[in-house]
Amino acid sequence: MVFPSPLPPVTPPETTITDFVLASVAQHPDKPALVDGPTGRVLTYTDLDRAIRSLAGGLVQRGLVPGQVVALMAPNCPEFAVALHGVVHAGGVVTTINPTYTSHEVQRQLADSGATRVITVGALLGTVTQARDETAVTEVYVLEPDGVDGAASFTSLFGAPLPGRVAVSLDDAALLPYSSGTTGLTKGVRLSHRNLVSNICQAASTLGFTGSDTSIAVLPFFHAYGLQILMNMGLNAGATVVTMPRFDLEQFLSLHQQYGVTRSFVAPPIVLALAKHPLVDSYDLSSLTQIISGAAPLSAELADEAASRIGCEVIQGYGMTELTTVAHLPVPGGSKPGSVGVPAPSTETKIIDPGTGAEVPLGTDGEICIRGPQVMLGYLNNETATR
């Protein structure tokens, strides 16, 4: 009653997540990698590569050591990718913080993660300033290129580009997003380079995501889904990723039309808007080939309604932060409305009775157990929860 994936297994390359993300730079040097939707500001793949290496070099010069944690608290924007991968390329670990958190919630994550630096945006500087008391944070920077009152720009950290990368184990943590699991206070989820690279390979091989795609990133990068599937998978493929700092339906639709978005990664409330809102009829969404929903269940009826109206496939997957992102995806060309599909490549699933641990017969509700290269290293500072 252990169900292996029916899809071909993947063999991820032995590389760090940042080197993996930058693998397509040479093939697409002048292509837009990230576009800021509201302003149209563009970072090409060469720009992205240079900025990441410059930030990494500057951080190493300023004493960042492997394993040191840097917090990143910002809405979606092209510079988010620079900040995250600059830290990781220097051997550091990034903990991503929800920009809507209160100062108390931010303080708790900063203290628990042991972050020594914070990179944020000017609008959130007050929250971060209140939150840094009684934490290990000694420096705060903002993503704005000219800085703001009270904080220098993160570009002030840039130095000579790091030619190679800091030596780390692929089984070292690279990212530390926080998740509640299912109940209680949020816990730091330790995700390794191997977890991150493997899960992109699992998702990309199933979805068929390529450099000819353009995707829109409205789901937040602080969350594993947005960070891994929208940002990292897109950049590894050599695609163009259009970022939005917050959801606005009219702007969302306008950007699809303007940039010819081919893949739209969303959550069920956005599928609902696509299925029912009259504004949708005012925009040309003909370039869309697929809408991929996640983060919450999507009913078969709503998926069918949106697919019929937009004229493209609407599918959903299943996963969680503790599984890096993806555990289940539909078989290519064989999606079933209302279903999350089958185990991702190189993934096994079984269903057990949570009271006894015994496997249950087909058609019986139970607890989902997953085995695969995407399973996290464990929770930070919480061995009991990990077990």
mmCIF file of N, CA, C and O in Angstrom, residues 277-323:
data_model
loop_
_atom_site.group_PDB
_atom_site.id
_atom_site.type_symbol
_atom_site.label_atom_id
_atom_site.label_comp_id
_atom_site.label_asym_id
_atom_site.label_seq_id
_atom_site.Cartn_x
_atom_site.Cartn_y
_atom_site.Cartn_z
ATOM 1 N N HIS A 277 -15.799 36.853 -12.221
ATOM 2 C CA HIS A 277 -15.802 38.317 -12.207
ATOM 3 C C HIS A 277 -15.997 38.875 -13.622
ATOM 4 O O HIS A 277 -15.324 38.439 -14.568
ATOM 5 N N PRO A 278 -16.890 39.860 -13.791
ATOM 6 C CA PRO A 278 -17.135 40.414 -15.138
ATOM 7 C C PRO A 278 -15.925 41.106 -15.744
ATOM 8 O O PRO A 278 -15.814 41.222 -16.970
ATOM 9 N N LEU A 279 -14.990 41.576 -14.923
ATOM 10 C CA LEU A 279 -13.822 42.295 -15.426
ATOM 11 C C LEU A 279 -12.961 41.414 -16.335
ATOM 12 O O LEU A 279 -12.257 41.917 -17.227
ATOM 13 N N VAL A 280 -13.014 40.108 -16.123
ATOM 14 C CA VAL A 280 -12.183 39.178 -16.900
ATOM 15 C C VAL A 280 -12.452 39.315 -18.395
ATOM 16 O O VAL A 280 -11.534 39.207 -19.224
ATOM 17 N N ASP A 281 -13.686 39.596 -18.776
ATOM 18 C CA ASP A 281 -14.051 39.676 -20.191
ATOM 19 C C ASP A 281 -13.428 40.875 -20.900
ATOM 20 O O ASP A 281 -13.444 40.945 -22.134
ATOM 21 N N SER A 282 -12.862 41.804 -20.134
ATOM 22 C CA SER A 282 -12.272 43.004 -20.729
ATOM 23 C C SER A 282 -10.820 42.826 -21.138
ATOM 24 O O SER A 282 -10.217 43.754 -21.693
ATOM 25 N N TYR A 283 -10.242 41.656 -20.870
ATOM 26 C CA TYR A 283 -8.815 41.458 -21.123
ATOM 27 C C TYR A 283 -8.572 40.229 -21.990
ATOM 28 O O TYR A 283 -9.322 39.252 -21.939
ATOM 29 N N ASP A 284 -7.497 40.281 -22.757
ATOM 30 C CA ASP A 284 -7.092 39.179 -23.633
ATOM 31 C C ASP A 284 -6.180 38.234 -22.850
ATOM 32 O O ASP A 284 -5.032 38.571 -22.559
ATOM 33 N N LEU A 285 -6.692 37.068 -22.517
ATOM 34 C CA LEU A 285 -5.924 36.061 -21.780
ATOM 35 C C LEU A 285 -5.608 34.864 -22.669
ATOM 36 O O LEU A 285 -5.324 33.769 -22.178
ATOM 37 N N SER A 286 -5.618 35.071 -23.978
ATOM 38 C CA SER A 286 -5.477 33.959 -24.917
ATOM 39 C C SER A 286 -4.101 33.298 -24.880
ATOM 40 O O SER A 286 -3.942 32.173 -25.344
ATOM 41 N N SER A 287 -3.097 33.991 -24.321
ATOM 42 C CA SER A 287 -1.758 33.382 -24.240
ATOM 43 C C SER A 287 -1.670 32.331 -23.139
ATOM 44 O O SER A 287 -0.734 31.530 -23.121
ATOM 45 N N LEU A 288 -2.625 32.336 -22.213
ATOM 46 C CA LEU A 288 -2.586 31.380 -21.105
ATOM 47 C C LEU A 288 -2.786 29.958 -21.605
ATOM 48 O O LEU A 288 -3.746 29.650 -22.301
ATOM 49 N N THR A 289 -1.854 29.086 -21.229
ATOM 50 C CA THR A 289 -1.984 27.668 -21.550
ATOM 51 C C THR A 289 -2.354 26.838 -20.333
ATOM 52 O O THR A 289 -2.857 25.727 -20.466
ATOM 53 N N GLN A 290 -2.112 27.386 -19.145
ATOM 54 C CA GLN A 290 -2.360 26.600 -17.938
ATOM 55 C C GLN A 290 -2.483 27.520 -16.720
ATOM 56 O O GLN A 290 -1.735 28.491 -16.576
ATOM 57 N N ILE A 291 -3.447 27.206 -15.866
ATOM 58 C CA ILE A 291 -3.585 27.833 -14.553
ATOM 59 C C ILE A 291 -3.339 26.741 -13.524
ATOM 60 O O ILE A 291 -3.971 25.682 -13.562
ATOM 61 N N ILE A 292 -2.400 26.984 -12.613
ATOM 62 C CA ILE A 292 -2.030 26.000 -11.608
ATOM 63 C C ILE A 292 -2.404 26.543 -10.244
ATOM 64 O O ILE A 292 -1.901 27.596 -9.830
ATOM 65 N N SER A 293 -3.286 25.851 -9.546
ATOM 66 C CA SER A 293 -3.760 26.300 -8.240
ATOM 67 C C SER A 293 -3.112 25.468 -7.136
ATOM 68 O O SER A 293 -2.861 24.272 -7.299
ATOM 69 N N GLY A 294 -2.870 26.124 -6.012
ATOM 70 C CA GLY A 294 -2.314 25.433 -4.854
ATOM 71 C C GLY A 294 -2.673 26.180 -3.594
ATOM 72 O O GLY A 294 -3.393 27.170 -3.616
ATOM 73 N N ALA A 295 -2.156 25.700 -2.460
ATOM 74 C CA ALA A 295 -2.292 26.332 -1.143
ATOM 75 C C ALA A 295 -3.608 26.028 -0.438
ATOM 76 O O ALA A 295 -3.715 26.218 0.766
ATOM 77 N N ALA A 296 -4.628 25.588 -1.174
ATOM 78 C CA ALA A 296 -5.924 25.220 -0.584
ATOM 79 C C ALA A 296 -6.675 24.384 -1.615
ATOM 80 O O ALA A 296 -6.372 24.451 -2.809
ATOM 81 N N PRO A 297 -7.672 23.608 -1.186
ATOM 82 C CA PRO A 297 -8.400 22.756 -2.134
ATOM 83 C C PRO A 297 -9.191 23.562 -3.162
ATOM 84 O O PRO A 297 -9.770 24.598 -2.844
ATOM 85 N N LEU A 298 -9.202 23.057 -4.395
ATOM 86 C CA LEU A 298 -9.957 23.656 -5.486
ATOM 87 C C LEU A 298 -10.995 22.642 -5.956
ATOM 88 O O LEU A 298 -10.640 21.519 -6.341
ATOM 89 N N SER A 299 -12.257 23.026 -5.930
ATOM 90 C CA SER A 299 -13.313 22.084 -6.303
ATOM 91 C C SER A 299 -13.296 21.817 -7.798
ATOM 92 O O SER A 299 -12.866 22.654 -8.607
ATOM 93 N N ALA A 300 -13.776 20.625 -8.179
ATOM 94 C CA ALA A 300 -13.851 20.261 -9.590
ATOM 95 C C ALA A 300 -14.751 21.234 -10.346
ATOM 96 O O ALA A 300 -14.450 21.630 -11.487
ATOM 97 N N GLU A 301 -15.859 21.644 -9.727
ATOM 98 C CA GLU A 301 -16.810 22.525 -10.385
ATOM 99 C C GLU A 301 -16.185 23.886 -10.706
ATOM 100 O O GLU A 301 -16.362 24.423 -11.807
ATOM 101 N N LEU A 302 -15.434 24.448 -9.740
ATOM 102 C CA LEU A 302 -14.817 25.753 -9.968
ATOM 103 C C LEU A 302 -13.701 25.645 -11.006
ATOM 104 O O LEU A 302 -13.552 26.529 -11.861
ATOM 105 N N ALA A 303 -12.920 24.571 -10.954
ATOM 106 C CA ALA A 303 -11.862 24.372 -11.943
ATOM 107 C C ALA A 303 -12.447 24.286 -13.349
ATOM 108 O O ALA A 303 -11.929 24.895 -14.298
ATOM 109 N N ASP A 304 -13.529 23.535 -13.499
ATOM 110 C CA ASP A 304 -14.165 23.381 -14.807
ATOM 111 C C ASP A 304 -14.721 24.716 -15.311
ATOM 112 O O ASP A 304 -14.616 25.047 -16.493
ATOM 113 N N GLU A 305 -15.331 25.487 -14.398
ATOM 114 C CA GLU A 305 -15.923 26.752 -14.792
ATOM 115 C C GLU A 305 -14.860 27.736 -15.267
ATOM 116 O O GLU A 305 -15.022 28.417 -16.293
ATOM 117 N N ALA A 306 -13.738 27.808 -14.531
ATOM 118 C CA ALA A 306 -12.651 28.717 -14.918
ATOM 119 C C ALA A 306 -12.010 28.262 -16.226
ATOM 120 O O ALA A 306 -11.709 29.077 -17.105
ATOM 121 N N ALA A 307 -11.806 26.955 -16.374
ATOM 122 C CA ALA A 307 -11.182 26.425 -17.588
ATOM 123 C C ALA A 307 -12.042 26.726 -18.811
ATOM 124 O O ALA A 307 -11.528 27.107 -19.876
ATOM 125 N N SER A 308 -13.342 26.578 -18.675
ATOM 126 C CA SER A 308 -14.257 26.828 -19.785
ATOM 127 C C SER A 308 -14.263 28.302 -20.170
ATOM 128 O O SER A 308 -14.268 28.652 -21.353
ATOM 129 N N ARG A 309 -14.225 29.165 -19.175
ATOM 130 C CA ARG A 309 -14.281 30.597 -19.463
ATOM 131 C C ARG A 309 -12.979 31.116 -20.068
ATOM 132 O O ARG A 309 -12.987 31.897 -21.025
ATOM 133 N N ILE A 310 -11.846 30.693 -19.499
ATOM 134 C CA ILE A 310 -10.541 31.207 -19.946
ATOM 135 C C ILE A 310 -10.069 30.477 -21.201
ATOM 136 O O ILE A 310 -9.337 31.028 -22.018
ATOM 137 N N GLY A 311 -10.448 29.220 -21.331
ATOM 138 C CA GLY A 311 -10.020 28.441 -22.486
ATOM 139 C C GLY A 311 -8.657 27.812 -22.323
ATOM 140 O O GLY A 311 -7.888 27.696 -23.293
ATOM 141 N N CYS A 312 -8.337 27.427 -21.087
ATOM 142 C CA CYS A 312 -7.076 26.731 -20.851
ATOM 143 C C CYS A 312 -7.255 25.734 -19.718
ATOM 144 O O CYS A 312 -8.260 25.746 -18.998
ATOM 145 N N GLU A 313 -6.260 24.870 -19.549
ATOM 146 C CA GLU A 313 -6.301 23.854 -18.504
ATOM 147 C C GLU A 313 -6.184 24.499 -17.123
ATOM 148 O O GLU A 313 -5.376 25.412 -16.930
ATOM 149 N N VAL A 314 -6.981 24.038 -16.173
ATOM 150 C CA VAL A 314 -6.886 24.475 -14.779
ATOM 151 C C VAL A 314 -6.629 23.239 -13.927
ATOM 152 O O VAL A 314 -7.448 22.321 -13.884
ATOM 153 N N ILE A 315 -5.472 23.204 -13.273
ATOM 154 C CA ILE A 315 -5.087 22.043 -12.475
ATOM 155 C C ILE A 315 -4.718 22.495 -11.064
ATOM 156 O O ILE A 315 -4.585 23.684 -10.793
ATOM 157 N N GLN A 316 -4.538 21.519 -10.177
ATOM 158 C CA GLN A 316 -4.056 21.841 -8.837
ATOM 159 C C GLN A 316 -3.064 20.778 -8.389
ATOM 160 O O GLN A 316 -3.080 19.634 -8.851
ATOM 161 N N GLY A 317 -2.181 21.190 -7.485
ATOM 162 C CA GLY A 317 -1.220 20.276 -6.894
ATOM 163 C C GLY A 317 -1.381 20.276 -5.386
ATOM 164 O O GLY A 317 -2.220 20.986 -4.828
ATOM 165 N N TYR A 318 -0.550 19.464 -4.731
ATOM 166 C CA TYR A 318 -0.607 19.355 -3.269
ATOM 167 C C TYR A 318 0.815 19.346 -2.722
ATOM 168 O O TYR A 318 1.725 18.726 -3.296
ATOM 169 N N GLY A 319 0.976 20.016 -1.608
ATOM 170 C CA GLY A 319 2.285 20.018 -0.967
ATOM 171 C C GLY A 319 2.229 20.808 0.317
ATOM 172 O O GLY A 319 1.155 21.108 0.836
ATOM 173 N N MET A 320 3.386 21.150 0.827
ATOM 174 C CA MET A 320 3.479 21.946 2.051
ATOM 175 C C MET A 320 4.916 22.423 2.210
ATOM 176 O O MET A 320 5.830 21.931 1.533
ATOM 177 N N THR A 321 5.113 23.377 3.093
ATOM 178 C CA THR A 321 6.454 23.910 3.312
ATOM 179 C C THR A 321 7.409 22.804 3.731
ATOM 180 O O THR A 321 8.573 22.779 3.307
ATOM 181 N N GLU A 322 6.919 21.876 4.563
ATOM 182 C CA GLU A 322 7.775 20.792 5.053
ATOM 183 C C GLU A 322 8.182 19.818 3.946
ATOM 184 O O GLU A 322 9.069 18.985 4.139
ATOM 185 N N LEU A 323 7.530 19.907 2.793
ATOM 186 C CA LEU A 323 7.892 19.114 1.611
ATOM 187 C C LEU A 323 8.518 20.020 0.551
ATOM 188 O O LEU A 323 8.402 19.749 -0.642
#
